[in-house]
Short mmCIF file of C-alpha atoms in Angstrom, two decimals:
data_model
loop_
_atom_site.label_atom_id
_atom_site.label_comp_id
_atom_site.label_asym_id
_atom_site.label_seq_id
_atom_site.Cartn_x
_atom_site.Cartn_y
_atom_site.Cartn_z
CA MET A 118 15.79 18.45 57.55
CA LYS A 119 14.89 21.64 55.58
CA ALA A 120 18.21 21.43 53.91
CA LYS A 121 17.74 17.96 53.12
CA VAL A 122 14.50 18.80 51.44
CA ILE A 123 16.09 21.49 49.50
CA PHE A 124 18.94 19.15 48.47
CA ALA A 125 16.53 16.51 47.49
CA VAL A 126 14.36 18.81 45.18
CA THR A 127 17.53 20.36 43.75
CA THR A 128 18.99 16.91 42.73
CA LEU A 129 15.58 15.97 41.25
CA ILE A 130 15.65 19.01 39.16
CA ALA A 131 19.13 18.42 37.92
CA ALA A 132 18.34 14.82 36.98
CA SER A 133 15.32 15.89 35.08
CA SER A 134 17.59 18.60 33.12
CA VAL A 135 19.86 15.89 32.09
CA ASN A 136 17.45 13.72 30.82
CA ALA A 137 15.43 16.51 28.98
CA GLN A 138 16.36 16.89 25.05
CA THR A 139 15.17 19.34 22.32
CA LEU A 140 14.36 17.65 18.93
CA CYS A 141 14.51 20.31 16.14
CA VAL A 142 12.13 19.02 13.37
CA PHE A 143 12.19 19.97 9.92
CA ASP A 144 8.79 20.17 8.25
CA LEU A 145 7.85 22.55 5.37
CA LEU A 146 4.62 22.93 7.40
CA GLY A 147 6.11 23.55 10.56
CA ALA A 148 3.90 21.85 13.45
CA GLN A 149 1.23 21.43 10.98
CA GLY A 150 2.82 18.83 8.86
CA ASP A 151 3.21 14.93 8.51
CA SER A 152 6.89 14.86 9.57
CA TYR A 153 6.33 16.71 12.58
CA ALA A 154 3.39 14.43 13.57
CA LEU A 155 5.66 11.56 13.15
CA MET A 156 8.13 13.16 15.63
CA LYS A 157 5.42 13.49 18.20
CA ASP A 158 4.63 9.74 18.23
CA TYR A 159 8.67 9.47 18.21
CA ALA A 160 8.98 11.68 21.47
CA LEU A 161 6.42 9.64 23.14
CA ALA A 162 8.21 6.56 22.51
CA ALA A 163 11.60 7.85 23.28
CA LYS A 164 10.44 7.97 27.09
CA GLN A 165 10.94 4.11 26.99
CA TRP A 166 14.35 4.61 26.25
CA GLY A 167 15.15 7.13 29.13
CA ALA A 168 14.81 10.56 27.20
CA ASN A 169 12.40 13.28 27.75
CA ILE A 170 12.08 15.10 24.56
CA THR A 171 10.58 18.47 23.49
CA LEU A 172 9.96 19.22 19.54
CA LYS A 173 10.80 22.49 18.11
CA PRO A 174 9.54 23.02 14.40
CA TYR A 175 11.60 24.39 11.48
CA PRO A 176 10.20 24.78 8.13
CA ASP A 177 13.75 26.06 6.94
CA GLU A 178 15.79 23.20 7.18
CA ARG A 179 19.20 24.93 6.83
CA LEU A 180 18.28 26.61 10.19
CA ALA A 181 17.65 23.16 12.02
CA VAL A 182 21.11 21.90 10.85
CA GLU A 183 22.76 25.19 11.73
CA ASP A 184 21.02 25.08 15.41
CA PHE A 185 21.98 21.27 15.49
CA LYS A 186 25.52 21.94 14.66
CA ALA A 187 25.70 25.00 17.07
CA GLY A 188 24.55 22.30 19.85
CA GLN A 189 21.06 24.32 20.34
CA CYS A 190 19.32 21.07 19.49
CA ASP A 191 20.04 17.99 21.01
CA ALA A 192 18.66 15.90 18.10
CA VAL A 193 17.38 16.94 14.56
CA SER A 194 15.40 15.31 12.07
CA LEU A 195 16.14 16.10 8.52
CA THR A 196 16.34 14.75 5.09
CA GLY A 197 19.14 12.32 4.32
CA ILE A 198 20.98 14.89 1.76
CA ARG A 199 21.60 17.05 4.63
CA VAL A 200 23.11 14.31 6.68
CA HIS A 201 26.74 13.99 5.20
CA PRO A 202 28.34 16.40 7.68
CA PHE A 203 27.21 13.95 10.54
CA ASN A 204 27.23 10.66 8.67
CA SER A 205 28.41 9.81 5.10
CA PHE A 206 27.43 6.31 5.08
CA VAL A 207 23.60 6.78 5.85
CA ALA A 208 23.69 10.03 3.59
CA SER A 209 24.72 8.23 1.01
CA ILE A 210 21.36 6.35 0.85
CA ASP A 211 20.03 9.20 -0.68
CA ALA A 212 22.44 9.03 -3.66
CA ILE A 213 21.32 9.49 -6.96
CA GLY A 214 19.52 6.53 -8.84
CA SER A 215 20.60 4.34 -6.01
CA VAL A 216 17.00 3.28 -4.65
CA PRO A 217 14.72 2.80 -7.82
CA ASN A 218 11.54 1.76 -6.14
CA ASN A 219 9.74 1.11 -2.72
CA THR A 220 10.98 -2.58 -2.49
CA ALA A 221 14.57 -1.68 -2.75
CA ALA A 222 14.00 1.23 -0.08
CA LYS A 223 12.39 -1.20 2.60
CA THR A 224 15.17 -3.33 2.19
CA ILE A 225 17.81 -0.79 2.66
CA LEU A 226 16.00 1.15 5.41
CA THR A 227 15.21 -1.96 7.20
CA LEU A 228 18.89 -2.88 7.17
CA MET A 229 19.91 0.30 8.94
CA ALA A 230 18.25 -0.60 12.42
CA ASN A 231 20.37 -4.09 12.30
CA PRO A 232 22.61 -4.14 15.18
CA LYS A 233 25.70 -5.36 13.06
CA LEU A 234 25.68 -1.97 11.46
CA ALA A 235 25.61 0.01 14.69
CA PRO A 236 29.42 1.22 14.38
CA ASP A 237 28.25 2.73 10.98
CA MET A 238 25.83 4.85 12.70
CA VAL A 239 28.37 6.79 14.59
CA TYR A 240 30.63 9.48 13.48
CA LYS A 241 32.60 11.63 16.19
CA ASN A 242 29.77 12.42 18.69
CA TYR A 243 26.77 12.36 16.22
CA GLU A 244 24.71 9.19 15.98
CA VAL A 245 22.00 8.15 13.57
CA ALA A 246 19.05 7.32 15.65
CA GLY A 247 16.69 6.24 12.96
CA VAL A 248 16.10 6.09 9.34
CA THR A 249 12.90 6.19 7.46
CA SER A 250 11.27 7.35 3.85
CA TYR A 251 10.32 10.77 2.81
CA GLY A 252 9.67 9.82 -0.54
CA PRO A 253 10.69 9.43 -4.21
CA ALA A 254 12.05 12.76 -5.79
CA TYR A 255 10.72 13.25 -9.37
CA ILE A 256 11.49 15.73 -11.97
CA MET A 257 8.92 18.45 -12.26
CA ILE A 258 9.25 20.55 -15.39
CA ARG A 259 7.31 23.57 -16.59
CA ASP A 260 6.97 22.24 -20.27
CA ARG A 261 6.00 18.46 -20.36
CA LYS A 262 7.51 18.28 -24.28
CA ILE A 263 10.95 18.38 -22.64
CA ASN A 264 10.64 14.58 -22.07
CA SER A 265 14.00 13.32 -23.50
CA LEU A 266 17.81 13.56 -22.93
CA MET A 267 17.91 15.20 -26.39
CA LYS A 268 15.61 18.01 -25.60
CA ALA A 269 16.99 18.77 -22.16
CA THR A 270 19.98 20.59 -23.52
CA GLY A 271 20.12 24.24 -22.27
CA ILE A 272 17.17 24.07 -19.69
CA LYS A 273 17.73 25.54 -16.54
CA PHE A 274 17.63 22.99 -13.47
CA GLY A 275 17.10 24.20 -10.16
CA VAL A 276 19.86 22.06 -7.97
CA TYR A 277 20.57 22.35 -4.13
CA ASP A 278 23.63 24.16 -3.44
CA TYR A 279 24.61 21.13 -0.95
CA ASP A 280 23.82 18.56 -3.36
CA LYS A 281 26.86 17.75 -5.65
CA ALA A 282 25.20 15.02 -7.41
CA GLU A 283 22.36 17.09 -8.95
CA ALA A 284 24.49 19.76 -10.42
CA MET A 285 26.75 17.09 -11.93
CA MET A 286 23.65 15.23 -13.47
CA VAL A 287 22.35 18.29 -14.73
CA GLU A 288 25.72 19.06 -16.59
CA LYS A 289 25.75 15.63 -18.09
CA MET A 290 22.26 15.94 -19.63
CA GLY A 291 23.39 19.25 -21.17
CA GLY A 292 21.33 21.47 -18.51
CA GLN A 293 22.03 24.45 -16.85
CA PRO A 294 22.25 23.98 -13.08
CA VAL A 295 20.94 26.78 -10.88
CA ALA A 296 22.05 26.75 -7.22
CA SER A 297 18.87 26.98 -4.95
CA ASP A 298 17.87 25.91 -1.50
CA LEU A 299 14.60 24.66 -0.33
CA MET A 300 13.27 27.95 0.87
CA ASN A 301 13.49 29.51 -2.68
CA ILE A 302 13.37 26.96 -5.18
CA GLY A 303 9.74 26.69 -5.29
CA GLY A 304 9.76 30.48 -6.11
CA LYS A 305 12.00 30.18 -8.81
CA PHE A 306 10.04 27.10 -10.50
CA ASN A 307 6.78 29.09 -10.19
CA ASN A 308 7.98 32.41 -11.73
CA GLY A 309 9.98 31.05 -14.53
CA GLN A 310 13.48 31.28 -13.15
CA ILE A 311 14.17 27.78 -13.52
CA ASP A 312 12.42 25.39 -15.75
CA ALA A 313 12.77 22.04 -13.75
CA LEU A 314 13.43 20.75 -10.35
CA GLY A 315 13.72 17.46 -8.47
CA MET A 316 11.06 17.04 -5.58
CA PRO A 317 9.27 14.71 -3.51
CA ALA A 318 5.63 14.66 -3.63
CA ILE A 319 5.48 15.85 0.00
CA GLY A 320 6.92 19.22 -1.10
CA PHE A 321 4.24 19.72 -3.99
CA ARG A 322 1.61 21.51 -1.85
CA PRO A 323 3.46 23.57 0.67
CA LEU A 324 5.48 24.97 -2.13
CA GLU A 325 2.62 25.50 -4.28
CA LEU A 326 4.32 23.87 -7.29
CA ALA A 327 0.97 23.61 -9.48
CA LYS A 328 1.74 27.37 -10.41
CA GLY A 329 4.85 26.57 -12.01
CA LEU A 330 3.20 23.62 -13.43
CA GLY A 331 0.65 25.66 -15.16
CA THR A 332 -1.10 24.01 -17.94
CA LYS A 333 1.92 22.83 -19.83
CA GLY A 334 3.88 21.34 -16.99
CA GLY A 335 4.36 17.89 -15.83
CA ILE A 336 5.70 15.38 -13.32
CA PHE A 337 7.77 12.31 -14.76
CA ARG A 338 7.00 9.24 -12.88
CA PHE A 339 10.61 8.30 -12.73
CA PRO A 340 12.35 8.40 -9.21
CA VAL A 341 15.58 10.04 -9.34
CA VAL A 342 16.30 9.87 -5.75
CA HIS A 343 14.50 8.11 -2.95
CA VAL A 344 14.79 10.80 -0.11
CA THR A 345 15.35 9.50 3.38
CA TYR A 346 14.21 11.41 6.82
CA ASP A 347 16.65 10.62 9.20
CA ILE A 348 17.08 11.47 13.30
CA ILE A 349 20.74 12.50 14.26
CA ILE A 350 21.57 13.01 17.89
CA HIS A 351 24.51 14.19 19.86
CA GLN A 352 25.15 10.97 21.26
CA ASN A 353 26.43 12.10 24.84
CA ARG A 354 23.25 13.74 25.45
CA PHE A 355 21.19 10.59 25.35
CA PRO A 356 21.26 7.52 27.45
CA ASP A 357 23.57 4.79 26.64
CA GLY A 358 22.02 2.26 24.21
CA TYR A 359 19.53 5.18 23.10
CA GLY A 360 20.36 4.94 19.39
CA GLN A 361 19.85 1.22 18.87
CA ASN A 362 16.62 1.53 20.76
CA SER A 363 15.68 4.36 18.48
CA ARG A 364 16.58 2.71 15.39
CA ASN A 365 14.59 -0.49 16.18
CA TRP A 366 11.48 1.77 16.68
CA VAL A 367 12.08 4.16 13.66
CA VAL A 368 12.21 1.10 11.28
CA GLY A 369 8.45 0.09 12.13
CA LEU A 370 7.65 3.70 10.48
CA ILE A 371 8.55 2.80 7.07
CA GLY A 372 5.03 1.35 6.30
CA ARG A 373 3.53 4.33 7.59
CA ALA A 374 5.89 6.62 5.59
CA PHE A 375 5.09 4.88 2.42
CA GLU A 376 1.26 5.23 3.03
CA THR A 377 1.73 8.91 3.57
CA THR A 378 3.72 9.45 0.23
CA ASN A 379 1.14 7.39 -1.63
CA LYS A 380 -1.83 9.52 -0.34
CA ILE A 381 0.03 12.75 -1.27
CA GLU A 382 0.94 11.34 -4.76
CA LYS A 383 -2.68 10.19 -5.40
CA GLY A 384 -3.70 13.82 -3.95
CA ILE A 385 -1.75 15.51 -6.86
CA ASP A 386 -3.98 16.07 -10.03
CA PRO A 387 -3.37 13.06 -12.50
CA LYS A 388 -3.06 15.16 -15.39
CA TYR A 389 0.43 16.23 -14.13
CA TRP A 390 1.86 12.90 -14.21
CA GLU A 391 3.88 11.70 -17.20
CA GLU A 392 5.82 8.61 -18.05
CA LEU A 393 9.36 8.82 -19.71
CA PRO A 394 10.08 6.81 -22.83
CA ALA A 395 11.65 3.51 -22.22
CA ASN A 396 15.10 4.34 -24.16
CA ASP A 397 15.32 7.67 -22.17
CA LYS A 398 14.91 5.82 -18.73
CA LEU A 399 17.91 3.59 -19.53
CA GLY A 400 19.80 6.67 -20.43
CA TYR A 401 19.05 8.40 -17.17
CA VAL A 402 19.99 5.25 -15.13
CA LYS A 403 23.55 5.06 -17.00
CA LEU A 404 23.94 8.77 -16.54
CA MET A 405 23.11 8.55 -12.77
CA ARG A 406 25.24 5.53 -12.18
CA GLU A 407 28.24 7.31 -13.77
CA ALA A 408 27.62 10.37 -11.76
CA ARG A 409 27.37 8.12 -8.42
CA ILE A 410 30.73 6.49 -9.15
CA SER A 411 32.33 9.81 -9.92
CA LEU A 412 31.22 11.21 -6.64
CA THR A 413 32.24 8.06 -4.83
CA ASN A 414 35.66 8.36 -6.21
CA GLN A 415 35.66 11.93 -4.76
CA GLY A 416 34.78 10.85 -1.52
CA PHE A 417 31.36 12.44 -1.29
CA TYR A 418 29.36 9.01 -1.33
CA ASP A 419 30.45 6.25 1.07
CA LYS A 420 32.14 3.14 -0.81
CA LYS A 421 30.73 0.48 1.77
CA MET A 422 26.91 1.92 1.26
CA MET A 423 27.52 2.21 -2.45
CA ALA A 424 28.04 -1.68 -2.42
CA LEU A 425 25.38 -2.40 -0.32
CA LEU A 426 22.98 -0.45 -2.40
CA LYS A 427 24.16 -2.19 -5.50
CA LYS A 428 23.78 -5.67 -3.71
CA VAL A 429 20.15 -4.82 -2.95
CA ARG A 430 19.18 -3.60 -6.36
CA CYS A 431 20.84 -6.73 -8.12
CA ALA A 432 19.03 -9.22 -5.64
CA LEU A 433 15.79 -7.31 -6.89
CA ASP A 434 16.82 -7.33 -10.60
CA PRO A 435 19.96 -9.79 -11.28
CA SER A 436 19.09 -8.92 -15.22
CA SER A 437 20.34 -5.27 -14.70
CA PHE A 438 23.07 -4.31 -16.86
CA GLU A 439 24.97 -3.00 -13.91
CA CYS A 440 25.19 -6.14 -12.18
CA SER A 441 27.68 -7.44 -14.49
CA LEU A 442 29.90 -4.39 -14.25
CA THR A 443 32.37 -3.23 -11.34
CA GLY A 444 32.87 0.35 -10.12
CA GLU A 445 30.40 0.26 -7.33
#
């Protein structure tokens, strides 16, 4: 009898360990941030799909990626630009200039939960278990007088060393790309090592970017990238069907994500916000398109996603110059 009890307890413990997963959560504020709060709700919902998730906060996104690759995390939540090694299709949503506004973002993010795209969510043993919004990235600059392509020549622009598009775009503008990562780019901006950077509003306070803006700086209200926030899992560590159930739930977070971004943007002092001249906006749009096409041809961006994104943009703005052109 005693042996049977021991066997039953051992079996129960083994079953529990199989169903227990660690989700490594990137959030600049660690366990105090909005992304971590979002993942707390996610972990609770995941119990419905047979998972028992424990969260582990990571203020350094690079470390979260490394631990996930090493198998120390069963799942990871991170920004879309970091997703390329795990799923190029979904990572390409974060292509430069590909998602011009929240309407386009909502359309493409909602599509990611469509079961017809389920095969595109899987690469090797990695599966995308959810895609939501992290917010538009804006150009923040130490001198707001540099507000045109002509004036951008020679400026030092902080670019992420894992994002080829940024460096290419800066070079097309005549600027000087300075390789950085999320842990040092704020410091470089604040102490004057770089003149400009691209950043979603969610990074403004944690990185104390008001120090770099000072009295002369500005934020141009022109989204160069719509940054996504994605959940990636080791597929074989979760129950069958988990990925689709998860994507169906995460798509419901889009409105909440937009509200969070809107609140953060409104919390930034209005004196910093600047508008780009209309002519320069068109110039940037054309440069971003050229960069996307070049990087797609190089295999960095996914062709299927690029075609899908163009279809979304042209459905929303059929009069756009790009809609009559080929190449994407």
